[in-house]
Amino acid sequence: MAWKWQAKKRNRIILTVVCFLITFFFFFPILWWFLCSLKPYGDIFHLPPIFIFKPTLTWYQVVLGGVFYQSTELAQTGAITGEGGGLYYSIPYLRDSTIIATVSTALVIAIASLAAYGLSRFNFRRRENLVFWILSTRMMPPIVAALPFYLMYLNIQNMFRSNPNMPTFLRNFQMIDTYHGIIILHTIMNLPLAILMLKSFFDDVPRELDEATLVDGGNRLHAFWIVLHYIRPGLAATAILSFIFSWNEFLLTLVLTKGGVRTMPVAASTFITAYGVEWGYLAALGSAAMVPVFIFILLVQQHLVRGLTLGAVKG
Amino acid sequence: MAQTSVASIGKARVQRTAKKRGILSIERPVIWLLPAVVSLFLFSIFPLFFNLYRSFFRFDPSTKVFLPIGTRNWTELIQDPRVHNSLWVTLQYTTIALVIELVLGMVIALLFDQEPLGLPVLTSVIILPMVVPPAVTGLIFQLLEHSEFGVLSWVLYGLGLLQPSEPLLGGTGRHALMGVLFADIWQWTPFMILIFSAGLKALPPEPLEAALVDGASAWQRFWFVIVPLLRPVIAIAILVRLIDLYRVFDYIYLMTAGGPGRATEVISYYTYTQAFGFTKWGYASALGMFILILINLIAIVGTKVLKVEW
């Protein structure tokens, strides 16, 4: 909605410059982080900040390429400073993150699309209450869920371990520090968002479409399948958001893993050692982990508002 | 006419098939909703009762058993100065971040709404902070705010807004909360911008045109036309942010670990240390229950005051 003063060309140029400056401020930390991942050791700490330097891929070679960190350390600093024990090779962390995010997203979409269809297509008593309850589970602080889940997982493990009636191959059954343990939690965590977002997409498709299918002799599953095809973009957006939230989740993974499974955010937090923070490695890992997320989010940009407000505001 | 009759026949048929089959038929909602409801039950109702139950116990680390101790955890919680402190820190954190993000978000959304050149590029770039993993955001800002080589610190020293003897992170912790808030504001102001931009775009043009004809000033147009029209969107943005700010953990864990001293110890972080640092499971459960009660109060009061409609 254009206001009058904008009609002047000069004003519009000033406006554009101001907006670009603001956007640059928001982009700067990301840019800086990315530049750090390419800087030689000394330049990372240089003030005033340097923007022109001889880029190096050393940090990436260690983090993604498995080059032994001590040789890099020696070449960069002239001494072996890092005492992290060479845990900077991060492909396993990215792999764990990918597995957990992918599987939990698939589960979320499966469960949530059924529930969203049910909420959107059937009239039943107290439906609004059910929607509100689902909404309220989105408010659950992760720390409050982490406590009972940790203890419950421990109990389940003990149940298997101390029980002589269990078959031998199940006696080592674990919940803590496993993919399935984290996947269960991430799935439940992302469900409210996915259900409400998908419900708002289902609501956009007229019910007559279902009824036409039912009249033609199909059952509800056919109708569901057809409507699902209509909301494919919404489905993709929901899947991507749920993937990102799982990819970025920190607290639940932190308390429910002990190093056997380690996602990217948790791994990054361990790069802070007693000897200081290994900024080069950290920046390389952080940048590598951000690239897929950035691509994903730009793909579903137009549905982002709806997702973040749980279907309340349609962007 | 023909269409209506077909539709009504269809409806009758749907009702008949629904009647014929049992409660678990796919023509009824139960089976569609069951998997989701069971999962969410696990995530919301189960922690509630579990925390409530465990809050009347004390965990003995040496024997690894829970001993019933009545309401001792709760009386301790009410008197615990660290709980008081963490509530105060959380309140400051939430209020400051919410106000700044709200105002900044609205101003930038209004600027963007004036259609600068290259708007699609600007919108694409400005949403990027939101999807940076919060753990990485914490680390990025730890680098930017480093007392010796942080760029942000360096700029603030240069402007005279900050003394090297009293850095953003560390030191006596006078500015530590501000240091963490920088990360939060950077990451979540785009959320406000995005939502307000969507709201502004969807506004009907007539009221604003009418206000222009009546000679309303820019401020009057904003305050008496745009804000009332945007109220539902603003309410939702505030509520969503309020709830997320209240449960902040990642930045604190990565940037300050609650310190220096207890300057940035928010309630989530305090609960975390009690549970996973000191294995005081009973006390931590009481704290968790307390957090839940508070967040429900916030949500209920917030929904009523802001008149949120989902």
mmCIF file of C-alpha atoms in Angstrom, chain A residues 65-279:
data_model
loop_
_atom_site.group_PDB
_atom_site.id
_atom_site.type_symbol
_atom_site.label_atom_id
_atom_site.label_comp_id
_atom_site.label_asym_id
_atom_site.label_seq_id
_atom_site.Cartn_x
_atom_site.Cartn_y
_atom_site.Cartn_z
ATOM 1 C CA GLY A 65 37.246 -34.097 4.542
ATOM 2 C CA GLY A 66 38.702 -35.995 7.442
ATOM 3 C CA VAL A 67 42.181 -34.466 7.181
ATOM 4 C CA PHE A 68 44.010 -35.074 10.455
ATOM 5 C CA TYR A 69 43.505 -31.972 12.577
ATOM 6 C CA GLN A 70 46.971 -31.871 14.094
ATOM 7 C CA SER A 71 48.722 -31.288 10.799
ATOM 8 C CA THR A 72 46.352 -28.406 10.088
ATOM 9 C CA GLU A 73 46.874 -27.059 13.551
ATOM 10 C CA LEU A 74 50.617 -27.089 13.075
ATOM 11 C CA ALA A 75 50.467 -25.424 9.659
ATOM 12 C CA GLN A 76 48.077 -22.714 10.817
ATOM 13 C CA THR A 77 49.393 -21.781 14.235
ATOM 14 C CA GLY A 78 52.885 -23.199 14.376
ATOM 15 C CA ALA A 79 51.914 -25.242 17.431
ATOM 16 C CA ILE A 80 49.428 -27.908 18.379
ATOM 17 C CA THR A 81 46.836 -26.005 20.376
ATOM 18 C CA GLY A 82 43.665 -28.007 19.986
ATOM 19 C CA GLU A 83 43.221 -30.676 22.601
ATOM 20 C CA GLY A 84 39.825 -31.858 21.404
ATOM 21 C CA GLY A 85 41.252 -35.231 20.461
ATOM 22 C CA GLY A 86 40.517 -34.783 16.782
ATOM 23 C CA LEU A 87 36.735 -34.875 17.165
ATOM 24 C CA TYR A 88 36.399 -32.163 14.560
ATOM 25 C CA TYR A 89 35.608 -34.555 11.716
ATOM 26 C CA SER A 90 31.906 -33.782 11.427
ATOM 27 C CA ILE A 91 30.456 -35.953 8.698
ATOM 28 C CA PRO A 92 29.120 -38.409 11.351
ATOM 29 C CA TYR A 93 27.356 -35.527 13.123
ATOM 30 C CA LEU A 94 25.801 -34.281 9.911
ATOM 31 C CA ARG A 95 24.821 -37.860 9.070
ATOM 32 C CA ASP A 96 23.119 -38.318 12.457
ATOM 33 C CA SER A 97 21.304 -35.010 12.028
ATOM 34 C CA THR A 98 20.159 -36.010 8.552
ATOM 35 C CA ILE A 99 18.897 -39.435 9.625
ATOM 36 C CA ILE A 100 16.999 -38.082 12.620
ATOM 37 C CA ALA A 101 15.506 -35.138 10.750
ATOM 38 C CA THR A 102 14.484 -37.207 7.721
ATOM 39 C CA VAL A 103 12.865 -40.084 9.584
ATOM 40 C CA SER A 104 11.087 -37.860 12.091
ATOM 41 C CA THR A 105 9.805 -35.647 9.262
ATOM 42 C CA ALA A 106 8.402 -38.670 7.433
ATOM 43 C CA LEU A 107 6.641 -39.810 10.603
ATOM 44 C CA VAL A 108 5.364 -36.307 11.310
ATOM 45 C CA ILE A 109 3.887 -35.977 7.842
ATOM 46 C CA ALA A 110 2.260 -39.409 8.000
ATOM 47 C CA ILE A 111 0.632 -38.853 11.392
ATOM 48 C CA ALA A 112 -0.137 -35.167 10.930
ATOM 49 C CA SER A 113 -1.749 -35.426 7.496
ATOM 50 C CA LEU A 114 -4.191 -38.048 8.838
ATOM 51 C CA ALA A 115 -5.007 -35.935 11.874
ATOM 52 C CA ALA A 116 -5.284 -32.713 9.868
ATOM 53 C CA TYR A 117 -7.644 -34.388 7.422
ATOM 54 C CA GLY A 118 -9.743 -35.638 10.327
ATOM 55 C CA LEU A 119 -9.891 -32.178 11.881
ATOM 56 C CA SER A 120 -10.644 -30.464 8.607
ATOM 57 C CA ARG A 121 -13.234 -32.865 7.164
ATOM 58 C CA PHE A 122 -15.279 -34.258 10.034
ATOM 59 C CA ASN A 123 -17.677 -32.415 12.261
ATOM 60 C CA PHE A 124 -17.710 -33.702 15.775
ATOM 61 C CA ARG A 125 -18.405 -32.408 19.235
ATOM 62 C CA ARG A 126 -15.583 -30.471 20.923
ATOM 63 C CA ARG A 127 -13.524 -30.224 17.748
ATOM 64 C CA GLU A 128 -12.483 -26.683 18.630
ATOM 65 C CA ASN A 129 -11.339 -27.893 22.046
ATOM 66 C CA LEU A 130 -9.228 -30.573 20.400
ATOM 67 C CA VAL A 131 -7.625 -28.007 18.092
ATOM 68 C CA PHE A 132 -6.877 -25.776 21.048
ATOM 69 C CA TRP A 133 -5.371 -28.680 22.973
ATOM 70 C CA ILE A 134 -3.091 -29.505 20.039
ATOM 71 C CA LEU A 135 -2.099 -25.854 19.908
ATOM 72 C CA SER A 136 -1.319 -25.862 23.627
ATOM 73 C CA THR A 137 1.073 -28.809 23.278
ATOM 74 C CA ARG A 138 3.187 -26.579 21.046
ATOM 75 C CA MET A 139 3.860 -24.443 24.131
ATOM 76 C CA MET A 140 5.456 -27.285 26.116
ATOM 77 C CA PRO A 141 8.896 -26.047 27.213
ATOM 78 C CA PRO A 142 11.428 -28.649 26.054
ATOM 79 C CA ILE A 143 13.111 -28.794 29.464
ATOM 80 C CA VAL A 144 9.811 -29.853 31.049
ATOM 81 C CA ALA A 145 9.427 -32.711 28.563
ATOM 82 C CA ALA A 146 13.118 -33.649 28.759
ATOM 83 C CA LEU A 147 12.988 -34.585 32.463
ATOM 84 C CA PRO A 148 10.259 -37.256 32.365
ATOM 85 C CA PHE A 149 11.434 -38.581 29.006
ATOM 86 C CA TYR A 150 14.956 -39.066 30.291
ATOM 87 C CA LEU A 151 13.709 -40.962 33.331
ATOM 88 C CA MET A 152 11.222 -42.946 31.273
ATOM 89 C CA TYR A 153 13.920 -43.964 28.781
ATOM 90 C CA LEU A 154 16.122 -45.054 31.695
ATOM 91 C CA ASN A 155 13.260 -47.120 33.105
ATOM 92 C CA ILE A 156 12.625 -48.812 29.787
ATOM 93 C CA GLN A 157 16.295 -49.707 29.478
ATOM 94 C CA ASN A 158 16.390 -51.106 32.997
ATOM 95 C CA MET A 159 13.255 -53.106 32.344
ATOM 96 C CA PHE A 160 15.012 -54.865 29.503
ATOM 97 C CA ARG A 161 18.355 -55.196 31.190
ATOM 98 C CA SER A 162 17.374 -56.653 34.535
ATOM 99 C CA ASN A 163 14.773 -58.988 33.110
ATOM 100 C CA PRO A 164 15.941 -62.600 32.629
ATOM 101 C CA ASN A 165 12.736 -63.377 30.736
ATOM 102 C CA MET A 166 13.794 -61.138 27.888
ATOM 103 C CA PRO A 167 15.416 -62.819 24.903
ATOM 104 C CA THR A 168 19.161 -62.186 24.869
ATOM 105 C CA PHE A 169 19.179 -59.950 21.820
ATOM 106 C CA LEU A 170 16.828 -57.533 23.570
ATOM 107 C CA ARG A 171 18.784 -57.283 26.822
ATOM 108 C CA ASN A 172 20.971 -54.530 25.414
ATOM 109 C CA PHE A 173 17.978 -52.576 24.139
ATOM 110 C CA GLN A 174 18.628 -48.884 24.544
ATOM 111 C CA MET A 175 16.553 -45.738 24.401
ATOM 112 C CA ILE A 176 19.027 -43.093 25.496
ATOM 113 C CA ASP A 177 21.720 -42.285 22.945
ATOM 114 C CA THR A 178 19.855 -43.934 20.052
ATOM 115 C CA TYR A 179 18.294 -42.759 16.815
ATOM 116 C CA HIS A 180 14.842 -44.040 17.725
ATOM 117 C CA GLY A 181 14.936 -42.321 21.114
ATOM 118 C CA ILE A 182 15.547 -38.917 19.532
ATOM 119 C CA ILE A 183 13.302 -39.549 16.530
ATOM 120 C CA ILE A 184 10.312 -40.289 18.793
ATOM 121 C CA LEU A 185 10.791 -36.997 20.621
ATOM 122 C CA HIS A 186 11.379 -34.918 17.505
ATOM 123 C CA THR A 187 8.302 -36.436 15.885
ATOM 124 C CA ILE A 188 6.083 -35.570 18.818
ATOM 125 C CA MET A 189 7.660 -32.129 19.118
ATOM 126 C CA ASN A 190 6.867 -31.240 15.497
ATOM 127 C CA LEU A 191 3.369 -32.734 15.415
ATOM 128 C CA PRO A 192 1.353 -29.736 16.682
ATOM 129 C CA LEU A 193 2.915 -27.407 14.113
ATOM 130 C CA ALA A 194 2.422 -29.894 11.273
ATOM 131 C CA ILE A 195 -1.168 -30.766 12.189
ATOM 132 C CA LEU A 196 -2.305 -27.153 12.434
ATOM 133 C CA MET A 197 -0.415 -26.071 9.343
ATOM 134 C CA LEU A 198 -1.765 -28.943 7.254
ATOM 135 C CA LYS A 199 -5.255 -28.379 8.626
ATOM 136 C CA SER A 200 -5.165 -24.827 7.317
ATOM 137 C CA PHE A 201 -4.108 -26.152 3.897
ATOM 138 C CA PHE A 202 -6.853 -28.793 3.932
ATOM 139 C CA ASP A 203 -9.369 -26.105 4.900
ATOM 140 C CA ASP A 204 -8.443 -24.250 1.703
ATOM 141 C CA VAL A 205 -9.698 -27.171 -0.414
ATOM 142 C CA PRO A 206 -13.510 -27.209 -0.604
ATOM 143 C CA ARG A 207 -15.242 -30.172 0.994
ATOM 144 C CA GLU A 208 -17.254 -30.682 -2.198
ATOM 145 C CA LEU A 209 -14.178 -32.360 -3.667
ATOM 146 C CA ASP A 210 -14.348 -35.131 -1.057
ATOM 147 C CA GLU A 211 -18.063 -35.460 -1.447
ATOM 148 C CA ALA A 212 -17.732 -35.818 -5.211
ATOM 149 C CA THR A 213 -15.269 -38.677 -4.695
ATOM 150 C CA LEU A 214 -17.569 -40.344 -2.197
ATOM 151 C CA VAL A 215 -20.508 -40.024 -4.577
ATOM 152 C CA ASP A 216 -18.428 -41.604 -7.314
ATOM 153 C CA GLY A 217 -18.084 -44.660 -5.140
ATOM 154 C CA GLY A 218 -14.696 -44.010 -3.563
ATOM 155 C CA ASN A 219 -14.172 -44.233 0.166
ATOM 156 C CA ARG A 220 -12.586 -41.752 2.537
ATOM 157 C CA LEU A 221 -9.097 -42.979 1.767
ATOM 158 C CA HIS A 222 -9.569 -42.172 -1.908
ATOM 159 C CA ALA A 223 -10.892 -38.746 -1.019
ATOM 160 C CA PHE A 224 -7.954 -38.193 1.350
ATOM 161 C CA TRP A 225 -5.532 -39.186 -1.377
ATOM 162 C CA ILE A 226 -7.072 -36.815 -3.891
ATOM 163 C CA VAL A 227 -7.128 -33.860 -1.497
ATOM 164 C CA LEU A 228 -3.546 -34.655 -0.555
ATOM 165 C CA HIS A 229 -2.603 -34.150 -4.201
ATOM 166 C CA TYR A 230 -4.209 -30.724 -4.167
ATOM 167 C CA ILE A 231 -2.176 -29.541 -1.205
ATOM 168 C CA ARG A 232 1.198 -30.840 -2.379
ATOM 169 C CA PRO A 233 2.930 -27.434 -2.002
ATOM 170 C CA GLY A 234 1.583 -27.146 1.528
ATOM 171 C CA LEU A 235 2.719 -30.670 2.279
ATOM 172 C CA ALA A 236 6.216 -29.838 1.048
ATOM 173 C CA ALA A 237 6.318 -26.651 3.119
ATOM 174 C CA THR A 238 5.211 -28.492 6.244
ATOM 175 C CA ALA A 239 7.782 -31.219 5.685
ATOM 176 C CA ILE A 240 10.558 -28.700 5.197
ATOM 177 C CA LEU A 241 9.669 -26.715 8.306
ATOM 178 C CA SER A 242 9.510 -29.858 10.388
ATOM 179 C CA PHE A 243 12.859 -30.964 8.955
ATOM 180 C CA ILE A 244 14.409 -27.615 9.870
ATOM 181 C CA PHE A 245 13.049 -27.674 13.416
ATOM 182 C CA SER A 246 14.401 -31.171 13.926
ATOM 183 C CA TRP A 247 17.737 -30.197 12.348
ATOM 184 C CA ASN A 248 18.032 -27.189 14.666
ATOM 185 C CA GLU A 249 16.729 -28.772 17.873
ATOM 186 C CA PHE A 250 19.251 -28.649 20.688
ATOM 187 C CA LEU A 251 18.066 -29.229 24.246
ATOM 188 C CA LEU A 252 16.251 -32.568 23.863
ATOM 189 C CA THR A 253 19.111 -34.073 21.875
ATOM 190 C CA LEU A 254 21.644 -32.699 24.338
ATOM 191 C CA VAL A 255 20.121 -34.434 27.348
ATOM 192 C CA LEU A 256 19.078 -37.671 25.634
ATOM 193 C CA THR A 257 22.410 -38.477 23.975
ATOM 194 C CA LYS A 258 25.798 -39.233 25.425
ATOM 195 C CA GLY A 259 28.075 -39.129 22.418
ATOM 196 C CA GLY A 260 26.981 -42.290 20.613
ATOM 197 C CA VAL A 261 24.522 -40.303 18.562
ATOM 198 C CA ARG A 262 25.469 -36.682 18.108
ATOM 199 C CA THR A 263 23.584 -34.164 16.005
ATOM 200 C CA MET A 264 25.202 -31.102 14.494
ATOM 201 C CA PRO A 265 24.076 -28.481 17.084
ATOM 202 C CA VAL A 266 25.158 -30.678 19.997
ATOM 203 C CA ALA A 267 28.471 -31.449 18.301
ATOM 204 C CA ALA A 268 29.057 -27.742 17.735
ATOM 205 C CA SER A 269 28.596 -27.090 21.429
ATOM 206 C CA THR A 270 31.387 -29.577 22.217
ATOM 207 C CA PHE A 271 33.881 -27.615 20.120
ATOM 208 C CA ILE A 272 34.122 -25.231 23.031
ATOM 209 C CA THR A 273 36.989 -26.844 24.862
ATOM 210 C CA ALA A 274 38.786 -25.946 28.047
ATOM 211 C CA TYR A 275 41.556 -24.525 25.863
ATOM 212 C CA GLY A 276 39.300 -22.112 24.063
ATOM 213 C CA VAL A 277 36.888 -22.242 21.188
ATOM 214 C CA GLU A 278 38.062 -23.707 17.912
ATOM 215 C CA TRP A 279 36.521 -20.986 15.787
#
